Coordinates of C-alpha atoms in Angstrom, one line a residue:
M52 CA 0.0 0.0 0.0
V53 CA 1.0 3.7 -0.4
Y54 CA 1.6 5.2 3.0
P55 CA 0.4 8.8 3.4
L56 CA 2.7 11.2 5.2
D57 CA 0.5 11.4 8.3
Q58 CA 1.3 7.7 8.9
V59 CA 5.1 8.4 8.8
L60 CA 7.2 9.1 11.9
V61 CA 10.5 10.7 11.2
V62 CA 12.9 9.7 13.9
M63 CA 16.0 11.9 14.4
P64 CA 18.7 10.6 16.9
A65 CA 20.5 13.7 18.2
F66 CA 23.6 14.2 20.3
N67 CA 24.4 17.8 21.0
E68 CA 22.9 19.2 17.9
S69 CA 21.4 22.4 19.3
E70 CA 23.1 24.5 16.7
V71 CA 21.3 23.0 13.7
I72 CA 18.4 20.9 14.9
S73 CA 15.8 23.6 14.7
Q74 CA 16.7 24.3 11.1
V75 CA 16.5 20.6 10.2
I76 CA 13.1 20.1 11.9
S77 CA 11.7 23.2 10.1
E78 CA 12.9 21.8 6.8
V79 CA 11.3 18.4 7.4
R80 CA 8.0 19.9 8.4
A81 CA 8.0 22.3 5.4
I82 CA 8.9 19.6 2.8
L83 CA 6.9 16.8 4.3
P84 CA 3.7 18.3 5.6
G85 CA 1.8 15.9 7.8
V86 CA 4.7 13.8 9.1
S87 CA 5.3 13.5 12.8
V88 CA 8.8 14.3 14.0
L89 CA 10.4 12.6 16.9
V90 CA 13.8 13.7 18.2
V91 CA 15.5 11.2 20.5
S92 CA 18.1 13.1 22.5
D93 CA 21.0 10.7 23.1
G94 CA 22.3 12.1 26.3
S95 CA 22.7 15.6 24.9
T96 CA 24.0 18.3 27.3
D97 CA 23.8 21.4 25.1
G98 CA 20.2 22.4 24.9
T99 CA 19.2 20.1 22.1
V100 CA 16.0 19.0 24.0
E101 CA 14.8 22.6 24.5
V102 CA 15.6 23.7 21.0
A103 CA 13.9 20.7 19.4
R104 CA 10.7 21.1 21.5
A105 CA 10.6 24.8 20.6
A106 CA 10.8 23.8 16.9
G107 CA 7.7 21.7 17.3
A108 CA 9.1 18.1 17.5
Q109 CA 8.1 15.5 20.0
V110 CA 11.2 14.8 22.2
L111 CA 12.3 11.7 24.1
E112 CA 15.4 11.9 26.3
L113 CA 18.0 9.2 27.1
P114 CA 19.8 9.9 30.3
F115 CA 23.2 9.2 28.8
N116 CA 24.8 8.6 25.4
L117 CA 23.9 5.1 24.0
G118 CA 24.6 5.8 20.4
V119 CA 22.4 5.8 17.3
G120 CA 21.2 2.2 17.9
G121 CA 19.9 2.9 21.3
A122 CA 18.2 6.1 20.2
M123 CA 16.5 4.3 17.2
R124 CA 15.4 1.4 19.4
L125 CA 13.5 3.9 21.5
G126 CA 12.1 5.5 18.3
F127 CA 10.8 2.2 17.0
R128 CA 9.0 1.5 20.3
Y129 CA 7.5 5.0 20.2
A130 CA 6.2 4.2 16.6
V131 CA 4.6 1.0 17.8
E132 CA 3.0 2.5 20.9
N133 CA 1.6 5.4 18.9
G134 CA 0.4 3.5 15.8
F135 CA 2.8 4.6 13.2
P136 CA 3.3 1.9 10.5
V137 CA 6.3 3.7 9.0
A138 CA 9.4 5.0 10.7
V139 CA 12.1 6.9 8.8
Q140 CA 15.6 7.4 10.3
L141 CA 17.0 10.8 9.5
D142 CA 20.1 12.5 10.7
S143 CA 19.7 15.6 12.8
D144 CA 22.7 17.4 11.3
G145 CA 21.1 18.3 8.0
Q146 CA 23.1 15.8 5.8
H147 CA 20.0 13.9 4.7
N148 CA 17.6 15.7 2.4
P149 CA 13.9 15.3 3.5
A150 CA 12.9 15.6 -0.1
D151 CA 14.2 12.0 -0.6
V152 CA 11.8 10.6 2.0
P153 CA 8.8 10.0 -0.3
A154 CA 11.0 7.9 -2.7
L155 CA 12.1 5.7 0.2
V156 CA 8.6 5.4 1.6
A157 CA 7.3 4.4 -1.8
E158 CA 9.5 1.4 -1.8
L159 CA 7.8 0.1 1.3
E160 CA 5.0 -1.1 -1.0
R161 CA 7.3 -4.0 -2.0
F162 CA 10.0 -4.1 0.7
D163 CA 10.3 -3.9 4.4
V164 CA 13.3 -1.5 4.5
A165 CA 14.5 1.0 2.0
I166 CA 18.0 2.3 2.4
G167 CA 19.1 5.8 1.2
A168 CA 22.3 4.8 -0.5
R169 CA 25.1 7.4 -1.0
F170 CA 26.9 5.3 -3.6
A171 CA 24.1 4.5 -6.0
G172 CA 24.5 7.1 -8.7
E173 CA 23.2 10.2 -7.0
G174 CA 25.3 13.1 -5.7
E175 CA 29.1 13.3 -5.4
Y176 CA 29.6 11.9 -1.9
T177 CA 33.0 10.2 -1.6
V178 CA 35.1 8.6 1.1
R179 CA 38.8 7.6 1.0
G180 CA 41.2 5.5 2.8
P181 CA 40.2 3.0 5.5
R182 CA 36.5 4.1 5.5
R183 CA 36.2 3.5 1.8
W184 CA 37.9 0.0 2.1
A185 CA 35.6 -0.9 5.0
M186 CA 32.4 0.3 3.2
K187 CA 33.3 -1.7 0.1
F188 CA 34.0 -4.8 2.1
L189 CA 30.9 -4.5 4.2
S190 CA 28.7 -3.9 1.1
G191 CA 30.1 -6.9 -0.7
T192 CA 29.8 -9.2 2.2
L193 CA 26.3 -8.2 3.2
S194 CA 25.0 -8.1 -0.3
R195 CA 25.9 -11.8 -0.7
A196 CA 24.5 -12.6 2.7
L197 CA 21.2 -10.9 2.1
A198 CA 21.0 -11.8 -1.6
T199 CA 20.4 -8.2 -2.4
R200 CA 22.8 -5.7 -4.0
L201 CA 23.6 -3.0 -1.5
T202 CA 26.2 -0.3 -2.1
D203 CA 25.9 1.6 1.2
T204 CA 25.4 -0.7 4.2
T205 CA 26.4 2.0 6.7
S206 CA 23.8 4.5 5.6
G207 CA 21.8 6.1 8.5
F208 CA 19.0 7.2 6.2
K209 CA 16.3 4.5 6.0
A210 CA 12.6 4.0 5.8
H211 CA 11.0 1.1 7.7
G212 CA 7.6 -0.5 7.0
P213 CA 5.3 -2.1 9.5
R214 CA 7.0 -5.5 9.7
A215 CA 10.4 -3.8 10.3
V216 CA 9.0 -1.4 12.8
A217 CA 7.5 -4.3 14.8
L218 CA 10.6 -6.4 14.7
F219 CA 13.0 -3.5 15.6
A220 CA 10.9 -2.3 18.4
Q221 CA 11.6 -5.7 20.0
D222 CA 15.2 -6.3 18.8
F223 CA 17.4 -3.5 17.5
P224 CA 21.2 -3.6 18.0
A225 CA 22.6 -0.7 20.1
E226 CA 26.3 -1.6 19.7
Y227 CA 28.9 0.3 17.5
L228 CA 27.5 0.2 13.9
G229 CA 24.6 -1.9 15.2
D230 CA 22.1 0.5 13.7
T231 CA 23.6 -0.2 10.3
I232 CA 25.5 -3.5 9.9
E233 CA 23.9 -5.6 12.6
S234 CA 20.4 -4.3 12.0
L235 CA 20.7 -5.6 8.4
V236 CA 21.6 -9.1 9.7
T237 CA 19.0 -8.9 12.4
G238 CA 16.3 -7.9 9.9
H239 CA 17.4 -10.6 7.4
R240 CA 17.2 -13.3 10.1
G241 CA 13.7 -11.9 11.0
G242 CA 12.5 -12.3 7.4
L243 CA 12.7 -8.7 6.3
T244 CA 13.3 -7.7 2.7
F245 CA 15.6 -4.8 1.7
T246 CA 16.2 -2.4 -1.2
Q247 CA 18.1 0.8 -1.7
V248 CA 17.4 4.2 -3.3
G249 CA 20.1 6.5 -4.5
V250 CA 20.3 9.7 -2.5
A251 CA 22.6 12.7 -2.5
M252 CA 24.3 13.6 0.8
R253 CA 24.8 17.2 1.9
E254 CA 27.3 19.0 4.1
R255 CA 26.5 19.2 7.8
A256 CA 24.4 22.3 8.5
G257 CA 26.6 22.9 11.6
G258 CA 27.8 21.3 14.8
T259 CA 30.7 18.9 15.1
P260 CA 31.3 15.8 12.9
S261 CA 31.1 12.5 14.8
H262 CA 34.4 11.3 13.3
N263 CA 37.9 12.6 12.8
Q264 CA 41.1 11.4 11.2
L265 CA 42.0 9.1 14.2
K266 CA 38.5 7.5 14.2
S267 CA 38.7 7.0 10.4
A268 CA 42.0 5.2 10.8
V269 CA 40.5 2.6 13.0
Y270 CA 37.2 2.4 11.2
L271 CA 38.2 -0.6 9.1
G272 CA 39.1 -2.8 12.0
R273 CA 36.0 -1.9 14.1
A274 CA 33.7 -2.4 11.1
F275 CA 35.2 -5.8 10.5
F276 CA 34.6 -6.9 14.2
A277 CA 31.1 -5.4 14.1
L278 CA 30.3 -7.6 11.1
V279 CA 31.8 -10.7 12.8
I280 CA 29.7 -10.0 15.9
A281 CA 26.6 -9.5 13.9
F282 CA 26.9 -13.0 12.3
L283 CA 28.1 -14.8 15.5
R284 CA 25.4 -13.3 17.8
P285 CA 22.9 -16.1 18.7
R286 CA 19.6 -15.8 16.9
R287 CA 16.8 -14.6 19.1
W288 CA 14.1 -16.1 16.8
T289 CA 12.1 -13.0 16.6
T290 CA 10.2 -12.8 13.4
A291 CA 8.6 -9.8 11.7
A292 CA 4.8 -9.8 11.9
A293 CA 3.0 -10.7 8.7

């Protein structure tokens, strides 16, 4: 079915994004009239909560920083408890274009999860060095495991249909890269189907990037171990609702 915007919950994990989050919320509401916006403050200490509420978003607060996975798990639970069949993960720093959301949601007619892919022919987003090697390795490995061609398995821009929302409200990884790599494995084991849509990334609207040169240098090793953990973790036998 085609999901109208008033059935879509946009979930924005946020850690100390008070500088830009009001602008991002306003853009989402202007481009996507009718959607509900939920900001999950991931232990922010800079006024993110107050700014987001003033901009008109619903806000949930985590008492300390859990990472994107922990914030999204709370977002999925909120979606289930409030009757939203669709949840869209959107960065709170302005890098994701809300205008791409309808194309992602449209894919939920046939798939459970639609990934906004940065390396699928749209835009000029590039990465180099260890991060590029890691992304290519992860994409190749997970594409074979899921029997679906995926070029951007670490994207944080995704639309989730009812079966995915129900599954991830119960079982969504909170570890490092869990919201990307491990969530794909968890979803696959739970019977979810995946696709991707090419999107163009933008520069951060402000704030501080979450990575630096040192973090990029160790990204390859951490990504590899995250993938190993994802496949070795015992299956919990949760299955997406039909």
